[in-house]
Amino acid sequence: MGDIDGVSGIVLRLTAHPLLVMDENGDIIDASRGACSIFGYSREELANMSVFDIYGKPTIRRERQETLRPILEEGNGSFEAEMRSKEGEALLVRVEAELLEAEGERVILARLQEVSEEKREIDELTHRLDFYQSAMRGSVNACIMIDLNGKVAIAGAGVSRLLFREGADMEGEDMEALFREDEALKGLLGLYERCIEGVEVQRAELALEVNGKDRTIVVLAEPIMGQEAGESIGCLMVLKDVTEERRQLREAEESRELYHSLVERSPEGIYLVDREGDFIFANMRLCEMLGRESGGLGGSSLLDFIEEGQLDQLKGYFRSKVAGLYAPPLRIDLRSGEKSIPVEMDCSLLESGEEITGILGVVRDLSWRLDLEEENRLYRASLESLCGLAEALASPPDLRQCLEEALRVLMEGMGGEAGAVFLMDERTEQLELVAERGLEPSAVDFLQEKGAVLREGSV
């Protein structure tokens, strides 16, 4: 089905509601002004794209089928997908679609709604709920209830573990007197004061020293305004020890940075593709090998760089991998513009359950190895010629025989088919033909006759 014409098409394109018209394969036929505004593309650009081209992550055929099949079978449906704008901004989009039929043709009308902010708010509320539940769960609660006068009303048993004070002894005490002299705990006092003043307060992390500075723990504190019958009754300070979480997060971040550094700086090309061969990731070295800038392989397929005559070889290699058979590294050529690069390729299959979801591979550039092999071949050939020449000059006692043998070795080393050796006669100052090989008799006679006019400069 081509472009939508007529009044209905004009109305669709001008409406501020985000709408897309797609065929049964998800290819976009037309887009409203509202849809163009969400993604930052012009209508003409969207009309040449598939809805899957603006997905945030590469999709595989099964995911595409699962997205559209219910709509095609039921006549309508909805789903949420992570998409990206033209500028690369991540967007969470809710799609409500229905199947329309007219004159035997079917199209999908999709109404779009960006729900990124809505999801962020839900995630924030969920995170806060998880935090409150984890802090209050169990028999030992690390919470302090402070009234409007700054007195500690309730101190949970967990307070003694985090603040190194007995909770029961703290109840009834003035919070300012308890915490004012402790530099680390002054942060709790500041949180309380801002909470009572009605200022929106974010969670804060406090580093507390334990046992005379032998160890430091990290405490996450969040003040909550306590209310009863719509009136403030004080501040509930919820505390949580996050020392171990922060340590694990720090180690994970260090490991991630190390992994990223190792992969990006690897002298070998490393890539991750989905099971259709589309690049999900390619390190800097592979981009350089294929003549692209760093990150420039997104939207490309590994198959785009394989010589057509080697596709069957590549498919056979992957079939062996899928069957669980041993497959030695594959020797193949990658195409980079007009240049062909000899490489060695090895890979591992990524699986989820019994399904293959992607391929992680390594590519080694063999150009240097082939150049080295050619240099070694030329070196060995030269060495053999020199050795043969030395033997020829050293073995025959007769000078003419020596010259004939030397001529033979030189011809073999240089790949010649015929040759001749002249010597200068000092008495006559003429060149004399003293050895020849592979020449016709007429050529020998000709060269002998020319000896009188040839000179060193000519030879």
One Martini backbone bead per residue (centre of mass of N, CA, C, O) as a GRO file, in nm:
protein
  459
    1MET     BB    1   0.096   0.035   0.024
    2GLY     BB    2   0.090   0.351  -0.008
    3ASP     BB    3   0.021   0.652   0.014
    4ILE     BB    4  -0.179   0.887   0.170
    5ASP     BB    5  -0.464   1.035   0.038
    6GLY     BB    6  -0.623   1.313   0.073
    7VAL     BB    7  -0.797   1.433   0.336
    8SER     BB    8  -0.717   1.211   0.540
    9GLY     BB    9  -0.412   1.253   0.504
   10ILE     BB   10  -0.397   1.549   0.590
   11VAL     BB   11  -0.516   1.514   0.873
   12LEU     BB   12  -0.307   1.319   0.978
   13ARG     BB   13  -0.051   1.506   0.939
   14LEU     BB   14  -0.171   1.760   1.121
   15THR     BB   15  -0.198   1.616   1.368
   16ALA     BB   16  -0.101   1.612   1.718
   17HIS     BB   17  -0.141   1.327   1.720
   18PRO     BB   18   0.023   1.030   1.766
   19LEU     BB   19   0.056   0.879   1.442
   20LEU     BB   20   0.047   0.557   1.273
   21VAL     BB   21   0.095   0.399   0.953
   22MET     BB   22   0.088   0.046   0.885
   23ASP     BB   23   0.184  -0.243   0.797
   24GLU     BB   24   0.210  -0.586   0.865
   25ASN     BB   25   0.545  -0.536   0.905
   26GLY     BB   26   0.588  -0.221   1.021
   27ASP     BB   27   0.574  -0.034   0.789
   28ILE     BB   28   0.576   0.298   0.722
   29ILE     BB   29   0.339   0.513   0.559
   30ASP     BB   30   0.245   0.719   0.792
   31ALA     BB   31   0.257   1.053   0.966
   32SER     BB   32   0.219   1.260   1.213
   33ARG     BB   33   0.305   1.545   1.371
   34GLY     BB   34   0.326   1.413   1.651
   35ALA     BB   35   0.525   1.185   1.574
   36CYS     BB   36   0.753   1.370   1.473
   37SER     BB   37   0.793   1.514   1.748
   38ILE     BB   38   0.889   1.274   1.917
   39PHE     BB   39   1.138   1.171   1.708
   40GLY     BB   40   1.253   1.405   1.494
   41TYR     BB   41   1.118   1.336   1.231
   42SER     BB   42   1.017   1.332   0.930
   43ARG     BB   43   0.773   1.213   0.735
   44GLU     BB   44   0.961   1.104   0.511
   45GLU     BB   45   1.144   0.940   0.698
   46LEU     BB   46   0.925   0.755   0.826
   47ALA     BB   47   0.816   0.642   0.543
   48ASN     BB   48   1.123   0.484   0.525
   49MET     BB   49   1.038   0.314   0.779
   50SER     BB   50   1.044   0.118   1.058
   51VAL     BB   51   0.940   0.069   1.375
   52PHE     BB   52   1.212  -0.098   1.436
   53ASP     BB   53   1.420   0.138   1.377
   54ILE     BB   54   1.320   0.292   1.668
   55TYR     BB   55   1.437   0.104   1.842
   56GLY     BB   56   1.658   0.077   2.111
   57LYS     BB   57   1.682  -0.224   2.015
   58PRO     BB   58   1.757  -0.487   1.865
   59THR     BB   59   1.567  -0.709   1.669
   60ILE     BB   60   1.396  -1.001   1.634
   61ARG     BB   61   1.174  -1.187   1.471
   62ARG     BB   62   1.011  -1.283   1.715
   63GLU     BB   63   0.950  -1.002   1.837
   64ARG     BB   64   0.795  -0.897   1.596
   65GLN     BB   65   0.573  -1.107   1.596
   66GLU     BB   66   0.474  -1.057   1.893
   67THR     BB   67   0.384  -0.763   1.841
   68LEU     BB   68   0.178  -0.807   1.578
   69ARG     BB   69   0.005  -1.063   1.592
   70PRO     BB   70  -0.232  -0.984   1.787
   71ILE     BB   71  -0.337  -0.758   1.602
   72LEU     BB   72  -0.390  -0.936   1.346
   73GLU     BB   73  -0.583  -1.142   1.500
   74GLU     BB   74  -0.774  -0.933   1.684
   75GLY     BB   75  -0.752  -0.613   1.564
   76ASN     BB   76  -0.604  -0.550   1.845
   77GLY     BB   77  -0.369  -0.357   2.060
   78SER     BB   78  -0.089  -0.356   2.301
   79PHE     BB   79   0.232  -0.185   2.370
   80GLU     BB   80   0.568  -0.166   2.492
   81ALA     BB   81   0.854   0.047   2.393
   82GLU     BB   82   1.186   0.099   2.329
   83MET     BB   83   1.293   0.409   2.205
   84ARG     BB   84   1.432   0.641   1.953
   85SER     BB   85   1.549   0.920   1.862
   86LYS     BB   86   1.735   1.092   1.638
   87GLU     BB   87   1.926   1.186   1.896
   88GLY     BB   88   1.912   0.917   2.105
   89GLU     BB   89   1.668   0.926   2.278
   90ALA     BB   90   1.510   0.770   2.529
   91LEU     BB   91   1.190   0.595   2.483
   92LEU     BB   92   0.874   0.536   2.623
   93VAL     BB   93   0.622   0.353   2.436
   94ARG     BB   94   0.278   0.353   2.387
   95VAL     BB   95   0.085   0.112   2.196
   96GLU     BB   96  -0.220   0.160   2.011
   97ALA     BB   97  -0.386  -0.081   1.804
   98GLU     BB   98  -0.546  -0.119   1.475
   99LEU     BB   99  -0.726  -0.292   1.233
  100LEU     BB  100  -0.755  -0.203   0.889
  101GLU     BB  101  -1.010  -0.237   0.627
  102ALA     BB  102  -0.976  -0.189   0.257
  103GLU     BB  103  -1.019  -0.329  -0.033
  104GLY     BB  104  -0.833  -0.583   0.082
  105GLU     BB  105  -0.672  -0.396   0.276
  106ARG     BB  106  -0.413  -0.369   0.535
  107VAL     BB  107  -0.389  -0.168   0.835
  108ILE     BB  108  -0.209   0.009   1.094
  109LEU     BB  109  -0.330   0.193   1.369
  110ALA     BB  110  -0.120   0.405   1.571
  111ARG     BB  111  -0.115   0.501   1.910
  112LEU     BB  112   0.082   0.732   2.085
  113GLN     BB  113   0.269   0.723   2.412
  114GLU     BB  114   0.462   0.890   2.625
  115VAL     BB  115   0.604   0.715   2.939
  116SER     BB  116   0.872   0.797   3.077
  117GLU     BB  117   0.782   0.971   3.322
  118GLU     BB  118   0.586   0.769   3.440
  119LYS     BB  119   0.798   0.549   3.491
  120ARG     BB  120   0.984   0.713   3.672
  121GLU     BB  121   0.774   0.756   3.897
  122ILE     BB  122   0.721   0.459   3.952
  123ASP     BB  123   1.013   0.383   4.019
  124GLU     BB  124   1.039   0.578   4.256
  125LEU     BB  125   0.809   0.465   4.427
  126THR     BB  126   0.916   0.176   4.438
  127HIS     BB  127   1.184   0.247   4.571
  128ARG     BB  128   1.065   0.374   4.825
  129LEU     BB  129   0.906   0.128   4.917
  130ASP     BB  130   1.148  -0.062   4.942
  131PHE     BB  131   1.295   0.106   5.150
  132TYR     BB  132   1.082   0.106   5.374
  133GLN     BB  133   1.049  -0.200   5.398
  134SER     BB  134   1.348  -0.267   5.465
  135ALA     BB  135   1.362  -0.081   5.723
  136MET     BB  136   1.090  -0.214   5.873
  137ARG     BB  137   1.178  -0.491   5.855
  138GLY     BB  138   1.146  -0.667   6.127
  139SER     BB  139   1.259  -0.649   6.466
  140VAL     BB  140   1.483  -0.440   6.355
  141ASN     BB  141   1.456  -0.087   6.359
  142ALA     BB  142   1.603   0.193   6.176
  143CYS     BB  143   1.443   0.424   6.373
  144ILE     BB  144   1.338   0.777   6.417
  145MET     BB  145   1.126   0.965   6.635
  146ILE     BB  146   1.061   1.317   6.597
  147ASP     BB  147   0.952   1.584   6.729
  148LEU     BB  148   0.883   1.928   6.718
  149ASN     BB  149   1.101   1.965   6.974
  150GLY     BB  150   1.345   1.748   6.926
  151LYS     BB  151   1.247   1.479   7.037
  152VAL     BB  152   1.289   1.150   7.117
  153ALA     BB  153   1.035   0.921   7.088
  154ILE     BB  154   1.159   0.693   6.889
  155ALA     BB  155   1.388   0.400   6.906
  156GLY     BB  156   1.513   0.167   6.744
  157ALA     BB  157   1.715  -0.107   6.774
  158GLY     BB  158   1.894  -0.033   6.514
  159VAL     BB  159   2.036   0.226   6.617
  160SER     BB  160   2.271   0.099   6.782
  161ARG     BB  161   2.413  -0.022   6.525
  162LEU     BB  162   2.449   0.263   6.364
  163LEU     BB  163   2.495   0.491   6.623
  164PHE     BB  164   2.606   0.376   6.902
  165ARG     BB  165   2.321   0.369   7.054
  166GLU     BB  166   2.083   0.334   7.275
  167GLY     BB  167   1.756   0.355   7.212
  168ALA     BB  168   1.628   0.382   7.498
  169ASP     BB  169   1.825   0.622   7.588
  170MET     BB  170   1.716   0.833   7.364
  171GLU     BB  171   1.453   0.862   7.478
  172GLY     BB  172   1.376   1.210   7.541
  173GLU     BB  173   1.596   1.333   7.394
  174ASP     BB  174   1.787   1.576   7.259
  175MET     BB  175   1.897   1.589   6.940
  176GLU     BB  176   2.100   1.822   6.951
  177ALA     BB  177   2.262   1.710   7.192
  178LEU     BB  178   2.337   1.435   7.058
  179PHE     BB  179   2.452   1.557   6.752
  180ARG     BB  180   2.623   1.825   6.753
  181GLU     BB  181   2.922   1.698   6.821
  182ASP     BB  182   2.875   1.516   6.568
  183GLU     BB  183   2.973   1.540   6.250
  184ALA     BB  184   2.818   1.301   6.117
  185LEU     BB  185   2.530   1.365   6.274
  186LYS     BB  186   2.459   1.648   6.162
  187GLY     BB  187   2.306   1.552   5.912
  188LEU     BB  188   2.049   1.462   6.064
  189LEU     BB  189   1.976   1.737   6.177
  190GLY     BB  190   1.939   1.881   5.903
  191LEU     BB  191   1.712   1.700   5.799
  192TYR     BB  192   1.508   1.760   6.021
  193GLU     BB  193   1.484   2.069   5.989
  194ARG     BB  194   1.382   2.066   5.693
  195CYS     BB  195   1.134   1.889   5.738
  196ILE     BB  196   0.984   2.076   5.946
  197GLU     BB  197   0.983   2.324   5.732
  198GLY     BB  198   0.883   2.178   5.449
  199VAL     BB  199   1.122   2.071   5.303
  200GLU     BB  200   1.240   1.908   5.043
  201VAL     BB  201   1.389   1.586   5.101
  202GLN     BB  202   1.661   1.406   5.043
  203ARG     BB  203   1.849   1.164   5.041
  204ALA     BB  204   2.127   1.061   5.259
  205GLU     BB  205   2.474   1.017   5.299
  206LEU     BB  206   2.660   0.861   5.568
  207ALA     BB  207   2.977   0.867   5.728
  208LEU     BB  208   3.064   0.626   5.975
  209GLU     BB  209   3.251   0.577   6.254
  210VAL     BB  210   3.419   0.287   6.387
  211ASN     BB  211   3.599   0.222   6.644
  212GLY     BB  212   3.800   0.458   6.620
  213LYS     BB  213   3.837   0.456   6.286
  214ASP     BB  214   3.857   0.151   6.177
  215ARG     BB  215   3.561   0.199   6.053
  216THR     BB  216   3.332   0.250   5.773
  217ILE     BB  217   3.000   0.350   5.730
  218VAL     BB  218   2.701   0.349   5.528
  219VAL     BB  219   2.424   0.578   5.556
  220LEU     BB  220   2.083   0.585   5.477
  221ALA     BB  221   1.885   0.886   5.486
  222GLU     BB  222   1.522   0.951   5.559
  223PRO     BB  223   1.288   1.196   5.578
  224ILE     BB  224   0.954   1.190   5.736
  225MET     BB  225   0.654   1.329   5.751
  226GLY     BB  226   0.452   1.331   6.025
  227GLN     BB  227   0.097   1.244   6.033
  228GLU     BB  228  -0.216   1.370   6.194
  229ALA     BB  229  -0.498   1.477   6.078
  230GLY     BB  230  -0.313   1.670   5.878
  231GLU     BB  231  -0.082   1.691   6.095
  232SER     BB  232   0.210   1.760   6.229
  233ILE     BB  233   0.431   1.537   6.452
  234GLY     BB  234   0.700   1.500   6.278
  235CYS     BB  235   0.999   1.289   6.236
  236LEU     BB  236   1.096   1.022   6.025
  237MET     BB  237   1.394   0.834   6.059
  238VAL     BB  238   1.538   0.649   5.800
  239LEU     BB  239   1.762   0.369   5.823
  240LYS     BB  240   2.046   0.242   5.617
  241ASP     BB  241   2.273  -0.006   5.550
  242VAL     BB  242   2.506   0.046   5.250
  243THR     BB  243   2.796  -0.064   5.243
  244GLU     BB  244   2.782  -0.324   5.068
  245GLU     BB  245   2.642  -0.202   4.823
  246ARG     BB  246   2.866   0.006   4.758
  247ARG     BB  247   3.092  -0.197   4.721
  248GLN     BB  248   2.962  -0.356   4.489
  249LEU     BB  249   2.921  -0.112   4.303
  250ARG     BB  250   3.219  -0.035   4.284
  251GLU     BB  251   3.321  -0.307   4.172
  252ALA     BB  252   3.136  -0.311   3.925
  253GLU     BB  253   3.246  -0.048   3.802
  254GLU     BB  254   3.540  -0.139   3.782
  255SER     BB  255   3.480  -0.386   3.605
  256ARG     BB  256   3.348  -0.234   3.374
  257GLU     BB  257   3.590  -0.052   3.306
  258LEU     BB  258   3.788  -0.281   3.253
  259TYR     BB  259   3.630  -0.424   3.033
  260HIS     BB  260   3.606  -0.183   2.842
  261SER     BB  261   3.909  -0.139   2.809
  262LEU     BB  262   3.985  -0.421   2.700
  263VAL     BB  263   3.794  -0.422   2.455
  264GLU     BB  264   3.873  -0.145   2.318
  265ARG     BB  265   4.204  -0.223   2.334
  266SER     BB  266   4.198  -0.446   2.157
  267PRO     BB  267   4.377  -0.598   1.887
  268GLU     BB  268   4.098  -0.724   1.850
  269GLY     BB  269   3.806  -0.799   1.712
  270ILE     BB  270   3.489  -0.715   1.871
  271TYR     BB  271   3.158  -0.875   1.878
  272LEU     BB  272   2.790  -0.814   1.868
  273VAL     BB  273   2.519  -1.018   1.759
  274ASP     BB  274   2.251  -1.114   1.636
  275ARG     BB  275   2.092  -1.385   1.479
  276GLU     BB  276   2.097  -1.196   1.201
  277GLY     BB  277   2.382  -1.007   1.220
  278ASP     BB  278   2.334  -0.759   1.385
  279PHE     BB  279   2.476  -0.499   1.533
  280ILE     BB  280   2.538  -0.417   1.882
  281PHE     BB  281   2.863  -0.456   1.892
  282ALA     BB  282   3.181  -0.270   1.842
  283ASN     BB  283   3.494  -0.226   1.849
  284MET     BB  284   3.747  -0.024   1.752
  285ARG     BB  285   3.910  -0.229   1.581
  286LEU     BB  286   3.681  -0.320   1.391
  287CYS     BB  287   3.617  -0.043   1.277
  288GLU     BB  288   3.895  -0.001   1.152
  289MET     BB  289   3.900  -0.249   0.963
  290LEU     BB  290   3.608  -0.137   0.824
  291GLY     BB  291   3.621   0.187   0.798
  292ARG     BB  292   3.520   0.295   1.083
  293GLU     BB  293   3.401   0.455   1.328
  294SER     BB  294   3.342   0.470   1.638
  295GLY     BB  295   3.024   0.320   1.635
  296GLY     BB  296   2.971   0.275   1.299
  297LEU     BB  297   2.798  -0.024   1.302
  298GLY     BB  298   2.531   0.071   1.342
  299GLY     BB  299   2.290  -0.092   1.136
  300SER     BB  300   2.467  -0.325   1.067
  301SER     BB  301   2.602  -0.613   0.904
  302LEU     BB  302   2.815  -0.872   0.887
  303LEU     BB  303   2.729  -0.962   0.591
  304ASP     BB  304   2.827  -0.693   0.446
  305PHE     BB  305   3.155  -0.804   0.483
  306ILE     BB  306   3.105  -1.053   0.300
  307GLU     BB  307   3.191  -1.247   0.068
  308GLU     BB  308   2.985  -1.408  -0.144
  309GLY     BB  309   3.173  -1.674  -0.180
  310GLN     BB  310   3.171  -1.710   0.167
  311LEU     BB  311   2.885  -1.768   0.288
  312ASP     BB  312   2.877  -2.077   0.300
  313GLN     BB  313   3.115  -2.104   0.493
  314LEU     BB  314   2.987  -1.943   0.724
  315LYS     BB  315   2.728  -2.112   0.761
  316GLY     BB  316   2.875  -2.378   0.827
  317TYR     BB  317   3.009  -2.278   1.082
  318PHE     BB  318   2.743  -2.208   1.239
  319ARG     BB  319   2.617  -2.490   1.224
  320SER     BB  320   2.831  -2.622   1.402
  321LYS     BB  321   2.775  -2.450   1.652
  322VAL     BB  322   2.473  -2.522   1.688
  323ALA     BB  323   2.543  -2.845   1.702
  324GLY     BB  324   2.810  -2.863   1.896
  325LEU     BB  325   3.055  -2.853   1.723
  326TYR     BB  326   3.367  -2.850   1.621
  327ALA     BB  327   3.514  -2.524   1.529
  328PRO     BB  328   3.745  -2.386   1.382
  329PRO     BB  329   3.883  -2.124   1.293
  330LEU     BB  330   3.794  -1.891   1.051
  331ARG     BB  331   3.895  -1.845   0.717
  332ILE     BB  332   3.851  -1.507   0.605
  333ASP     BB  333   3.700  -1.233   0.424
  334LEU     BB  334   3.692  -0.881   0.451
  335ARG     BB  335   3.505  -0.597   0.351
  336SER     BB  336   3.676  -0.270   0.279
  337GLY     BB  337   3.556  -0.157   0.035
  338GLU     BB  338   3.824  -0.228  -0.190
  339LYS     BB  339   3.915  -0.405   0.048
  340SER     BB  340   4.079  -0.708   0.153
  341ILE     BB  341   4.060  -0.898   0.465
  342PRO     BB  342   4.242  -1.119   0.632
  343VAL     BB  343   4.086  -1.358   0.859
  344GLU     BB  344   4.014  -1.471   1.195
  345MET     BB  345   3.729  -1.657   1.319
  346ASP     BB  346   3.553  -1.642   1.636
  347CYS     BB  347   3.287  -1.801   1.843
  348SER     BB  348   2.992  -1.747   2.050
  349LEU     BB  349   2.697  -1.854   2.188
  350LEU     BB  350   2.397  -1.702   2.287
  351GLU     BB  351   2.182  -1.810   2.558
  352SER     BB  352   1.818  -1.866   2.628
  353GLY     BB  353   1.797  -2.148   2.716
  354GLU     BB  354   1.712  -2.279   2.389
  355GLU     BB  355   1.789  -1.991   2.281
  356ILE     BB  356   1.927  -1.795   2.038
  357THR     BB  357   2.039  -1.441   2.074
  358GLY     BB  358   2.358  -1.457   1.995
  359ILE     BB  359   2.695  -1.326   1.898
  360LEU     BB  360   3.031  -1.382   2.006
  361GLY     BB  361   3.324  -1.223   1.863
  362VAL     BB  362   3.647  -1.283   1.693
  363VAL     BB  363   3.896  -1.079   1.513
  364ARG     BB  364   4.182  -1.154   1.307
  365ASP     BB  365   4.444  -1.002   1.159
  366LEU     BB  366   4.642  -1.150   0.873
  367SER     BB  367   4.820  -0.954   0.709
  368TRP     BB  368   5.095  -0.972   0.856
  369ARG     BB  369   5.132  -1.279   0.812
  370LEU     BB  370   5.138  -1.276   0.501
  371ASP     BB  371   5.370  -1.078   0.472
  372LEU     BB  372   5.574  -1.254   0.627
  373GLU     BB  373   5.561  -1.499   0.442
  374GLU     BB  374   5.663  -1.348   0.188
  375GLU     BB  375   5.932  -1.257   0.305
  376ASN     BB  376   6.035  -1.544   0.369
  377ARG     BB  377   6.027  -1.647   0.080
  378LEU     BB  378   6.224  -1.438  -0.041
  379TYR     BB  379   6.454  -1.500   0.149
  380ARG     BB  380   6.491  -1.799   0.075
  381ALA     BB  381   6.540  -1.754  -0.227
  382SER     BB  382   6.789  -1.572  -0.195
  383LEU     BB  383   6.958  -1.770  -0.030
  384GLU     BB  384   6.962  -1.997  -0.239
  385SER     BB  385   7.100  -1.830  -0.462
  386LEU     BB  386   7.358  -1.761  -0.309
  387CYS     BB  387   7.445  -2.050  -0.250
  388GLY     BB  388   7.452  -2.142  -0.546
  389LEU     BB  389   7.659  -1.931  -0.639
  390ALA     BB  390   7.886  -2.013  -0.448
  391GLU     BB  391   7.910  -2.305  -0.550
  392ALA     BB  392   7.966  -2.235  -0.849
  393LEU     BB  393   8.233  -2.067  -0.789
  394ALA     BB  394   8.384  -2.302  -0.612
  395SER     BB  395   8.392  -2.577  -0.783
  396PRO     BB  396   8.497  -2.506  -1.059
  397PRO     BB  397   8.811  -2.479  -1.217
  398ASP     BB  398   8.679  -2.355  -1.459
  399LEU     BB  399   8.581  -2.048  -1.565
  400ARG     BB  400   8.362  -2.114  -1.773
  401GLN     BB  401   8.211  -2.316  -1.595
  402CYS     BB  402   8.158  -2.119  -1.370
  403LEU     BB  403   7.988  -1.919  -1.538
  404GLU     BB  404   7.769  -2.116  -1.626
  405GLU     BB  405   7.675  -2.189  -1.338
  406ALA     BB  406   7.607  -1.901  -1.247
  407LEU     BB  407   7.392  -1.850  -1.464
  408ARG     BB  408   7.198  -2.072  -1.376
  409VAL     BB  409   7.141  -1.966  -1.088
  410LEU     BB  410   7.037  -1.686  -1.166
  411MET     BB  411   6.801  -1.778  -1.341
  412GLU     BB  412   6.653  -1.936  -1.120
  413GLY     BB  413   6.628  -1.701  -0.910
  414MET     BB  414   6.488  -1.492  -1.138
  415GLY     BB  415   6.315  -1.656  -1.361
  416GLY     BB  416   6.469  -1.724  -1.611
  417GLU     BB  417   6.531  -1.855  -1.960
  418ALA     BB  418   6.780  -1.663  -2.046
  419GLY     BB  419   7.146  -1.616  -2.110
  420ALA     BB  420   7.449  -1.401  -2.068
  421VAL     BB  421   7.821  -1.376  -2.077
  422PHE     BB  422   8.052  -1.110  -2.043
  423LEU     BB  423   8.389  -1.018  -2.131
  424MET     BB  424   8.668  -0.816  -2.100
  425ASP     BB  425   8.903  -0.730  -2.337
  426GLU     BB  426   9.189  -0.551  -2.282
  427ARG     BB  427   9.328  -0.553  -2.559
  428THR     BB  428   9.054  -0.484  -2.743
  429GLU     BB  429   8.807  -0.360  -2.591
  430GLN     BB  430   8.611  -0.617  -2.583
  431LEU     BB  431   8.330  -0.812  -2.584
  432GLU     BB  432   8.300  -1.150  -2.467
  433LEU     BB  433   8.144  -1.445  -2.524
  434VAL     BB  434   8.143  -1.708  -2.254
  435ALA     BB  435   7.822  -1.745  -2.185
  436GLU     BB  436   7.532  -1.963  -2.233
  437ARG     BB  437   7.153  -1.988  -2.197
  438GLY     BB  438   6.873  -2.068  -2.396
  439LEU     BB  439   6.982  -1.999  -2.680
  440GLU     BB  440   6.979  -1.940  -2.992
  441PRO     BB  441   7.208  -1.964  -3.241
  442SER     BB  442   7.143  -1.685  -3.367
  443ALA     BB  443   7.182  -1.529  -3.099
  444VAL     BB  444   7.474  -1.602  -3.054
  445ASP     BB  445   7.588  -1.483  -3.316
  446PHE     BB  446   7.493  -1.195  -3.264
  447LEU     BB  447   7.650  -1.148  -2.997
  448GLN     BB  448   7.933  -1.201  -3.113
  449GLU     BB  449   7.924  -0.966  -3.323
  450LYS     BB  450   7.861  -0.733  -3.098
  451GLY     BB  451   8.123  -0.726  -2.920
  452ALA     BB  452   8.269  -0.488  -3.078
  453VAL     BB  453   8.036  -0.253  -2.986
  454LEU     BB  454   8.030  -0.319  -2.705
  455ARG     BB  455   8.002  -0.183  -2.379
  456GLU     BB  456   7.983  -0.123  -2.056
  457GLY     BB  457   7.748   0.077  -2.075
  458SER     BB  458   7.558  -0.114  -2.225
  459VAL     BB  459   7.561  -0.344  -2.003
   0.00000   0.00000   0.00000
